[in-house]
mmCIF file with all atom_site columns, C-alpha atoms in Angstrom:
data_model
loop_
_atom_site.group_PDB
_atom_site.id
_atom_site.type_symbol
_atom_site.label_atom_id
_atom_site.label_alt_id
_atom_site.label_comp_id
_atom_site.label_asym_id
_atom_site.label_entity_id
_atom_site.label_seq_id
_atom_site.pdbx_PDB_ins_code
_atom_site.Cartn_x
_atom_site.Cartn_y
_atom_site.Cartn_z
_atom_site.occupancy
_atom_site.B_iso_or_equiv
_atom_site.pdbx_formal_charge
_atom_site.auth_seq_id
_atom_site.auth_comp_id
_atom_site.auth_asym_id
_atom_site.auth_atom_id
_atom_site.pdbx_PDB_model_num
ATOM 1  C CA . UNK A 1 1  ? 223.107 183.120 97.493 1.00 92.00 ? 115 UNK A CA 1
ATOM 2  C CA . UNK A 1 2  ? 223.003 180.286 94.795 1.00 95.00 ? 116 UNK A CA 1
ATOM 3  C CA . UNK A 1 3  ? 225.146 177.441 95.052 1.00 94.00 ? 117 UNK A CA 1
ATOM 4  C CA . UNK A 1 4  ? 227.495 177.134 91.963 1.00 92.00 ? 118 UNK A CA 1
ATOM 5  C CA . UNK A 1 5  ? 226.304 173.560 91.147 1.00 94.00 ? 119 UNK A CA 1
ATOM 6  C CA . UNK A 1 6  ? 222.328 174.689 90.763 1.00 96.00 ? 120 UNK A CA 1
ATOM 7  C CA . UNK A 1 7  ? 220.046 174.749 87.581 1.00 97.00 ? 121 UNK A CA 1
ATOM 8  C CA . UNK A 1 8  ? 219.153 178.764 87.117 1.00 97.00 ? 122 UNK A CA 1
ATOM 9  C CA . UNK A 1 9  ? 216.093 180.198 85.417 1.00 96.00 ? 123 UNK A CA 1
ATOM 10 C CA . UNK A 1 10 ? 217.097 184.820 84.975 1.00 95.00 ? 124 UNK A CA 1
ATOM 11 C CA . UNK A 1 11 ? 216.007 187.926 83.425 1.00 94.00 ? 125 UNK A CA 1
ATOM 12 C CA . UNK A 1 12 ? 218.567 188.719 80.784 1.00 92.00 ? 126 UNK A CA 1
ATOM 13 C CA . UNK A 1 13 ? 220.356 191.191 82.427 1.00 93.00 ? 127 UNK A CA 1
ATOM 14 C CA . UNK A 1 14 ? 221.609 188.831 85.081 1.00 94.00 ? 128 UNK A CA 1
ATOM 15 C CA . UNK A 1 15 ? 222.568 186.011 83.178 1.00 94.00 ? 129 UNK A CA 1
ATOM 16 C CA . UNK A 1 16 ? 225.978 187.331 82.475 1.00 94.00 ? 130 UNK A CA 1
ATOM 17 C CA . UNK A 1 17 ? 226.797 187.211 86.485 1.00 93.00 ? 131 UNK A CA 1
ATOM 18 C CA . UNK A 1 18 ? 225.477 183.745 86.740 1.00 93.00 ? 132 UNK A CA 1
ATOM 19 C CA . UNK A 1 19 ? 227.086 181.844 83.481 1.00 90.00 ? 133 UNK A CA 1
ATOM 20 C CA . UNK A 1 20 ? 229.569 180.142 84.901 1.00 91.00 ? 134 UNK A CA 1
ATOM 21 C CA . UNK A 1 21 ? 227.138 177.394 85.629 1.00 92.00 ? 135 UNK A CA 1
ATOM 22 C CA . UNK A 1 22 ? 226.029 174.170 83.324 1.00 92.00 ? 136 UNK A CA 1
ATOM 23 C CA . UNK A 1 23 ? 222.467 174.970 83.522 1.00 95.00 ? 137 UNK A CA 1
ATOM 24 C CA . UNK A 1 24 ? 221.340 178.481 82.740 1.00 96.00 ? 138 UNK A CA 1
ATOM 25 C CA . UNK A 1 25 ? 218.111 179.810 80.821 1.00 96.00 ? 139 UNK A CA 1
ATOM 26 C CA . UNK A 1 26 ? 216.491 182.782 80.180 1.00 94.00 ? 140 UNK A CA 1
ATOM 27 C CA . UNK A 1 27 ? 213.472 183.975 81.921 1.00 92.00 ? 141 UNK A CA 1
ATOM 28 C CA . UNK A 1 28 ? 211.448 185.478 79.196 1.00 89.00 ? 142 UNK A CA 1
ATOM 29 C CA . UNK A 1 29 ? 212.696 182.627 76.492 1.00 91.00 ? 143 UNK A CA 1
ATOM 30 C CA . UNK A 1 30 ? 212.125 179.226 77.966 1.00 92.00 ? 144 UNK A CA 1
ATOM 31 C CA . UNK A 1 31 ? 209.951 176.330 78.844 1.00 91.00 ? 145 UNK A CA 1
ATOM 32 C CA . UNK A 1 32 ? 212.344 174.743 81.303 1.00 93.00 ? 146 UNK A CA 1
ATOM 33 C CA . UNK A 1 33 ? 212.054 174.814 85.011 1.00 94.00 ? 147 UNK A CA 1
ATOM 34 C CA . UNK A 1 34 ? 215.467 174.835 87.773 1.00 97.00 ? 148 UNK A CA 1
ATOM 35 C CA . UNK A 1 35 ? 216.171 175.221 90.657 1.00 97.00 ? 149 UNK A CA 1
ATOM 36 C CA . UNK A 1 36 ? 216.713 179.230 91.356 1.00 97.00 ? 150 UNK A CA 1
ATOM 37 C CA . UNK A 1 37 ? 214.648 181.980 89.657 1.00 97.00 ? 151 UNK A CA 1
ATOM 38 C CA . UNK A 1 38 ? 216.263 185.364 89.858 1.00 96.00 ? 152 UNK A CA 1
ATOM 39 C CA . UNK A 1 39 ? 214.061 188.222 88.754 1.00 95.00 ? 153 UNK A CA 1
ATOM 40 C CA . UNK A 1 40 ? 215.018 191.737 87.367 1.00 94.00 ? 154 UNK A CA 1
ATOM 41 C CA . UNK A 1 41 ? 212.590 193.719 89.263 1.00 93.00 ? 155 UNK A CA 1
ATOM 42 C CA . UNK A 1 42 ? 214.390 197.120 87.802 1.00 91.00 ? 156 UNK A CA 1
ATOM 43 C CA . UNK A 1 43 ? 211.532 197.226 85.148 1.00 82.00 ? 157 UNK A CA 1
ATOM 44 C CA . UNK A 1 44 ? 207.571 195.804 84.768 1.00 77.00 ? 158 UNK A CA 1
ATOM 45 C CA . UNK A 1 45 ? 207.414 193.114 82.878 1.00 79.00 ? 159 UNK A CA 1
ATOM 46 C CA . UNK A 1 46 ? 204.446 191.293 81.290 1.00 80.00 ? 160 UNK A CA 1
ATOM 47 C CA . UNK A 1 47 ? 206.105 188.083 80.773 1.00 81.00 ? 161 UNK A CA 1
ATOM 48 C CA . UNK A 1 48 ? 206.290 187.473 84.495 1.00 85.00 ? 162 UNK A CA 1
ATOM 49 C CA . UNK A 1 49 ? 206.306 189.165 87.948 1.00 87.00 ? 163 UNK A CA 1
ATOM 50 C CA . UNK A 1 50 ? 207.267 188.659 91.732 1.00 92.00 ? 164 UNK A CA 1
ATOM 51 C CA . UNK A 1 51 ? 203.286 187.178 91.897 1.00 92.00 ? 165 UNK A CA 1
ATOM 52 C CA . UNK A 1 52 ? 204.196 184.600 89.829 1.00 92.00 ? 166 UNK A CA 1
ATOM 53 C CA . UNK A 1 53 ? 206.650 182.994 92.696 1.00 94.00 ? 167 UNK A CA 1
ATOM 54 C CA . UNK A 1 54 ? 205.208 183.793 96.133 1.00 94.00 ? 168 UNK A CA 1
ATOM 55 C CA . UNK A 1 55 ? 202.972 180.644 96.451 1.00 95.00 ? 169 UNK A CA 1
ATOM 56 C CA . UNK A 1 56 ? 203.655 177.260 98.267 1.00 96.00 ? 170 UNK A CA 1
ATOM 57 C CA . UNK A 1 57 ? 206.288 176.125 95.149 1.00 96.00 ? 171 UNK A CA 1
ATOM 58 C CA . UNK A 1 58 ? 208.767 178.780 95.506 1.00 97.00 ? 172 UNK A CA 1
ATOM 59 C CA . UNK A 1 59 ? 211.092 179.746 98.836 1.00 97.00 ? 173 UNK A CA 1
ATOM 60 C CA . UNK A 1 60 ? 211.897 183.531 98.655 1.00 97.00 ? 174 UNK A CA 1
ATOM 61 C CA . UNK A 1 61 ? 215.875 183.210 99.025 1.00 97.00 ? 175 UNK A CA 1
ATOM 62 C CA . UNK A 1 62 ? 216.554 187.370 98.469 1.00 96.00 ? 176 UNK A CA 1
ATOM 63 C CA . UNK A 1 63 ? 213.788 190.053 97.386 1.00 95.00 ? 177 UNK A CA 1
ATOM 64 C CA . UNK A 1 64 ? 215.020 193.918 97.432 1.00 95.00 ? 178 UNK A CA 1
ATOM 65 C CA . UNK A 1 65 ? 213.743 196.768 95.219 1.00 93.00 ? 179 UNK A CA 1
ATOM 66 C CA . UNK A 1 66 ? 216.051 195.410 92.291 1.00 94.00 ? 180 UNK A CA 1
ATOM 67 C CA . UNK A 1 67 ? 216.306 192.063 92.088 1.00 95.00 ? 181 UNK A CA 1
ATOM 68 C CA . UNK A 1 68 ? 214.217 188.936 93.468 1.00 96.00 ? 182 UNK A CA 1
ATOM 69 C CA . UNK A 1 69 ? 215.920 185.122 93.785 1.00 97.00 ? 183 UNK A CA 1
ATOM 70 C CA . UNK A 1 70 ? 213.573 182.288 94.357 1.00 98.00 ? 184 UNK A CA 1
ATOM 71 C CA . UNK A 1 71 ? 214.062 178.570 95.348 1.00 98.00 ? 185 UNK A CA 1
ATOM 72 C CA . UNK A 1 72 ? 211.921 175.937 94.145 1.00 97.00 ? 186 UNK A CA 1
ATOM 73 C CA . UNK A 1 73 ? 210.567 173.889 97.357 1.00 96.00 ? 187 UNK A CA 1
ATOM 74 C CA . UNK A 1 74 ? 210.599 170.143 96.386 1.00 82.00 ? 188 UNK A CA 1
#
């Protein structure tokens, strides 16, 4: 669901699935911004939540009762 090329914003538990890429950060750790946010939704979290990306920045790209992917719109 995210191109290989793309900058990636993740929870920690994902990033080992997605670090094949140049540009990877973690969610709870950085300032940065990119292109796809994917979202543990396993466990609450206070550093972010699903809120935090369903506005007119962010495309919803997958959302199921584990994990959440968001684009940013341009």
């Amino acid at each position: 669901l995210i191109p290989d090329d793309a900058s990636v914003i993740s929870s920690t538990f994902f990033i080992p699935n997605l670090s094949q890429r140049d540009e990877i950060y973690e969610l709870e750790k950085t300032e940065q911004s990119a292109e796809y946010y994917v979202l543990d939704l396993r466990d609450e979290s206070t550093s972010y939540s699903v809120e935090d990306y369903q506005n007119e920045d962010f495309e919803e790209v997958c959302i199921n009762q584990y994990i959440a992917i968001y684009k940013r719109v341009e």
